[in-house]
């Protein structure tokens, strides 16, 4: 398998100059644990993860060094810790120059990279543009696919799934982190979608796909707030026409 077969293709990003308070709101609203950071030209410049908030002055977990240890560590390292623990902008807290992979990278290579570097998120690149992201949970979903095949997953269900994905591809209200499963004509939807018309439209779009018998709605509803472009300092959505990550009908 290749990286493009399991990566999440709709990626929420944030600008480096955005306030970290807005970045945190975005992570919580979209139920994600990492935000790729892109500049005004769309170039990947960093990644902001949950681990970047372990040491923060707001919760009293910042490093405290005695004078001897401060001397041993060096002034530059101490200053760097201070910036990360007290910074108010994404660029001050993020991990710069994140480890990345390509769409065609073998999955074994990605797994080795994440294990060796202890990574939870790996942006997937096409040249210098981010086109997806792989997290450890994507591996869980990928494993579920073959297991589902052994428990009655049919070719007809796979065709329905492909039709659903095609119906939802490229639409502005497509759920973030979309995961589509099909069993016996019943479509199960997971992901994060805005409340109101966007939520209803996703269900209706699926119901209009031939051979869909019913839709099981397991979508998470995003709290009402301004679009990321307006509220999160320029973060945007990257949405591709190709298929989302998994083939499973009961994702874990």
PDB file of C-alpha atoms in Angstrom, residues 74-202:
ATOM      1  CA  UNK A  74      22.824  27.145  27.577  1.00  0.00           C
ATOM      2  CA  UNK A  75      21.065  30.471  27.220  1.00  0.00           C
ATOM      3  CA  UNK A  76      19.856  29.784  23.684  1.00  0.00           C
ATOM      4  CA  UNK A  77      18.001  26.609  24.643  1.00  0.00           C
ATOM      5  CA  UNK A  78      16.452  28.269  27.689  1.00  0.00           C
ATOM      6  CA  UNK A  79      15.326  31.170  25.519  1.00  0.00           C
ATOM      7  CA  UNK A  80      13.823  28.760  22.993  1.00  0.00           C
ATOM      8  CA  UNK A  81      11.842  27.005  25.713  1.00  0.00           C
ATOM      9  CA  UNK A  82      10.558  30.363  26.947  1.00  0.00           C
ATOM     10  CA  UNK A  83       9.292  31.305  23.479  1.00  0.00           C
ATOM     11  CA  UNK A  84       7.488  27.975  23.041  1.00  0.00           C
ATOM     12  CA  UNK A  85       5.958  28.078  26.515  1.00  0.00           C
ATOM     13  CA  UNK A  86       4.827  31.725  26.394  1.00  0.00           C
ATOM     14  CA  UNK A  87       4.387  32.403  22.666  1.00  0.00           C
ATOM     15  CA  UNK A  88       1.063  33.802  21.474  1.00  0.00           C
ATOM     16  CA  UNK A  89       1.388  33.082  17.751  1.00  0.00           C
ATOM     17  CA  UNK A  90       1.429  29.748  15.963  1.00  0.00           C
ATOM     18  CA  UNK A  91       4.905  30.339  14.516  1.00  0.00           C
ATOM     19  CA  UNK A  92       6.294  30.726  18.063  1.00  0.00           C
ATOM     20  CA  UNK A  93       4.887  27.401  19.270  1.00  0.00           C
ATOM     21  CA  UNK A  94       4.843  25.131  16.205  1.00  0.00           C
ATOM     22  CA  UNK A  95       7.475  22.576  15.264  1.00  0.00           C
ATOM     23  CA  UNK A  96       9.238  24.030  12.189  1.00  0.00           C
ATOM     24  CA  UNK A  97      10.364  21.995   9.183  1.00  0.00           C
ATOM     25  CA  UNK A  98       8.181  18.964   9.930  1.00  0.00           C
ATOM     26  CA  UNK A  99       9.033  15.513   8.665  1.00  0.00           C
ATOM     27  CA  UNK A 100       6.994  14.768   5.529  1.00  0.00           C
ATOM     28  CA  UNK A 101       6.400  11.990   3.035  1.00  0.00           C
ATOM     29  CA  UNK A 102       5.170  11.711  -0.541  1.00  0.00           C
ATOM     30  CA  UNK A 103       1.938  10.312  -1.980  1.00  0.00           C
ATOM     31  CA  UNK A 104       3.739   7.334  -3.491  1.00  0.00           C
ATOM     32  CA  UNK A 105       5.771   6.436  -0.398  1.00  0.00           C
ATOM     33  CA  UNK A 106       5.311   2.772   0.595  1.00  0.00           C
ATOM     34  CA  UNK A 107       3.231   2.424   3.732  1.00  0.00           C
ATOM     35  CA  UNK A 108       5.986   0.361   5.344  1.00  0.00           C
ATOM     36  CA  UNK A 109       8.315   3.329   4.904  1.00  0.00           C
ATOM     37  CA  UNK A 110       5.806   5.711   6.487  1.00  0.00           C
ATOM     38  CA  UNK A 111       5.249   3.354   9.431  1.00  0.00           C
ATOM     39  CA  UNK A 112       9.002   3.032   9.977  1.00  0.00           C
ATOM     40  CA  UNK A 113       9.390   6.803   9.824  1.00  0.00           C
ATOM     41  CA  UNK A 114       6.631   7.438  12.364  1.00  0.00           C
ATOM     42  CA  UNK A 115       7.914   4.731  14.694  1.00  0.00           C
ATOM     43  CA  UNK A 116      11.563   5.756  14.463  1.00  0.00           C
ATOM     44  CA  UNK A 117      10.916   9.493  14.853  1.00  0.00           C
ATOM     45  CA  UNK A 118       8.031   9.016  17.312  1.00  0.00           C
ATOM     46  CA  UNK A 119       5.680  10.992  15.112  1.00  0.00           C
ATOM     47  CA  UNK A 120       1.900  11.149  15.390  1.00  0.00           C
ATOM     48  CA  UNK A 121       1.378  13.222  12.225  1.00  0.00           C
ATOM     49  CA  UNK A 122       3.115  13.137   8.853  1.00  0.00           C
ATOM     50  CA  UNK A 123       2.078  15.642   6.162  1.00  0.00           C
ATOM     51  CA  UNK A 124       1.890  14.139   2.670  1.00  0.00           C
ATOM     52  CA  UNK A 125       3.364  16.299  -0.067  1.00  0.00           C
ATOM     53  CA  UNK A 126       3.061  16.645  -3.827  1.00  0.00           C
ATOM     54  CA  UNK A 127       6.144  18.657  -4.628  1.00  0.00           C
ATOM     55  CA  UNK A 128       6.062  21.574  -2.181  1.00  0.00           C
ATOM     56  CA  UNK A 129       2.268  21.416  -1.650  1.00  0.00           C
ATOM     57  CA  UNK A 130       0.516  19.555   1.128  1.00  0.00           C
ATOM     58  CA  UNK A 131      -2.151  17.209  -0.229  1.00  0.00           C
ATOM     59  CA  UNK A 132      -2.906  15.083   2.819  1.00  0.00           C
ATOM     60  CA  UNK A 133      -1.878  14.014   6.282  1.00  0.00           C
ATOM     61  CA  UNK A 134      -1.339  10.625   7.902  1.00  0.00           C
ATOM     62  CA  UNK A 135      -1.934  10.035  11.595  1.00  0.00           C
ATOM     63  CA  UNK A 136      -1.632   6.887  13.641  1.00  0.00           C
ATOM     64  CA  UNK A 137      -5.418   6.534  13.620  1.00  0.00           C
ATOM     65  CA  UNK A 138      -5.280   6.237   9.817  1.00  0.00           C
ATOM     66  CA  UNK A 139      -3.296   3.030  10.269  1.00  0.00           C
ATOM     67  CA  UNK A 140      -6.032   1.685  12.546  1.00  0.00           C
ATOM     68  CA  UNK A 141      -8.659   2.386   9.880  1.00  0.00           C
ATOM     69  CA  UNK A 142      -6.439   0.836   7.200  1.00  0.00           C
ATOM     70  CA  UNK A 143      -6.155  -2.381   9.206  1.00  0.00           C
ATOM     71  CA  UNK A 144      -9.937  -2.471   9.638  1.00  0.00           C
ATOM     72  CA  UNK A 145     -10.469  -2.653   5.862  1.00  0.00           C
ATOM     73  CA  UNK A 146      -8.947  -6.116   5.291  1.00  0.00           C
ATOM     74  CA  UNK A 147     -10.659  -7.375   8.446  1.00  0.00           C
ATOM     75  CA  UNK A 148     -13.988  -6.177   7.058  1.00  0.00           C
ATOM     76  CA  UNK A 149     -13.324  -8.022   3.802  1.00  0.00           C
ATOM     77  CA  UNK A 150     -13.121 -11.248   5.797  1.00  0.00           C
ATOM     78  CA  UNK A 151     -16.498 -10.590   7.420  1.00  0.00           C
ATOM     79  CA  UNK A 152     -18.746 -10.137   4.413  1.00  0.00           C
ATOM     80  CA  UNK A 153     -17.686  -6.904   2.713  1.00  0.00           C
ATOM     81  CA  UNK A 154     -18.952  -7.213  -0.885  1.00  0.00           C
ATOM     82  CA  UNK A 155     -17.988  -5.816  -4.259  1.00  0.00           C
ATOM     83  CA  UNK A 156     -21.447  -4.234  -4.512  1.00  0.00           C
ATOM     84  CA  UNK A 157     -20.848  -2.362  -1.259  1.00  0.00           C
ATOM     85  CA  UNK A 158     -17.500  -1.176  -2.565  1.00  0.00           C
ATOM     86  CA  UNK A 159     -19.148   0.187  -5.716  1.00  0.00           C
ATOM     87  CA  UNK A 160     -21.737   2.019  -3.625  1.00  0.00           C
ATOM     88  CA  UNK A 161     -18.946   3.443  -1.489  1.00  0.00           C
ATOM     89  CA  UNK A 162     -17.110   4.709  -4.557  1.00  0.00           C
ATOM     90  CA  UNK A 163     -20.302   6.317  -5.820  1.00  0.00           C
ATOM     91  CA  UNK A 164     -20.858   8.049  -2.481  1.00  0.00           C
ATOM     92  CA  UNK A 165     -17.296   9.353  -2.483  1.00  0.00           C
ATOM     93  CA  UNK A 166     -17.776  10.668  -6.009  1.00  0.00           C
ATOM     94  CA  UNK A 167     -21.020  12.380  -5.005  1.00  0.00           C
ATOM     95  CA  UNK A 168     -19.311  14.142  -2.102  1.00  0.00           C
ATOM     96  CA  UNK A 169     -16.034  14.954  -3.863  1.00  0.00           C
ATOM     97  CA  UNK A 170     -15.175  18.611  -4.267  1.00  0.00           C
ATOM     98  CA  UNK A 171     -18.311  20.033  -2.672  1.00  0.00           C
ATOM     99  CA  UNK A 172     -17.693  22.971  -0.303  1.00  0.00           C
ATOM    100  CA  UNK A 173     -19.648  21.362   2.530  1.00  0.00           C
ATOM    101  CA  UNK A 174     -17.868  18.011   2.415  1.00  0.00           C
ATOM    102  CA  UNK A 175     -17.107  16.807   5.976  1.00  0.00           C
ATOM    103  CA  UNK A 176     -13.581  17.201   7.295  1.00  0.00           C
ATOM    104  CA  UNK A 177     -11.910  13.828   7.894  1.00  0.00           C
ATOM    105  CA  UNK A 178     -14.621  12.097   5.842  1.00  0.00           C
ATOM    106  CA  UNK A 179     -14.813   8.339   6.336  1.00  0.00           C
ATOM    107  CA  UNK A 180     -17.377   6.335   4.369  1.00  0.00           C
ATOM    108  CA  UNK A 181     -18.285   2.736   5.117  1.00  0.00           C
ATOM    109  CA  UNK A 182     -20.924   0.611   3.363  1.00  0.00           C
ATOM    110  CA  UNK A 183     -22.472  -2.696   4.370  1.00  0.00           C
ATOM    111  CA  UNK A 184     -25.462  -4.254   2.658  1.00  0.00           C
ATOM    112  CA  UNK A 185     -26.302  -0.901   1.078  1.00  0.00           C
ATOM    113  CA  UNK A 186     -26.250   0.994   4.364  1.00  0.00           C
ATOM    114  CA  UNK A 187     -23.847   3.935   4.276  1.00  0.00           C
ATOM    115  CA  UNK A 188     -22.079   4.943   7.484  1.00  0.00           C
ATOM    116  CA  UNK A 189     -20.680   8.468   7.556  1.00  0.00           C
ATOM    117  CA  UNK A 190     -18.030   9.758   9.925  1.00  0.00           C
ATOM    118  CA  UNK A 191     -16.254  13.096   9.982  1.00  0.00           C
ATOM    119  CA  UNK A 192     -16.863  16.679  11.060  1.00  0.00           C
ATOM    120  CA  UNK A 193     -19.481  18.817   9.337  1.00  0.00           C
ATOM    121  CA  UNK A 194     -21.084  22.180   9.980  1.00  0.00           C
ATOM    122  CA  UNK A 195     -24.551  22.221  11.496  1.00  0.00           C
ATOM    123  CA  UNK A 196     -27.645  23.194   9.527  1.00  0.00           C
ATOM    124  CA  UNK A 197     -27.928  22.951   5.746  1.00  0.00           C
ATOM    125  CA  UNK A 198     -24.418  21.519   5.276  1.00  0.00           C
ATOM    126  CA  UNK A 199     -25.243  18.597   7.560  1.00  0.00           C
ATOM    127  CA  UNK A 200     -28.547  17.902   5.822  1.00  0.00           C
ATOM    128  CA  UNK A 201     -26.987  18.255   2.384  1.00  0.00           C
ATOM    129  CA  UNK A 202     -24.428  15.525   3.082  1.00  0.00           C
TER     130      UNK A 202
END
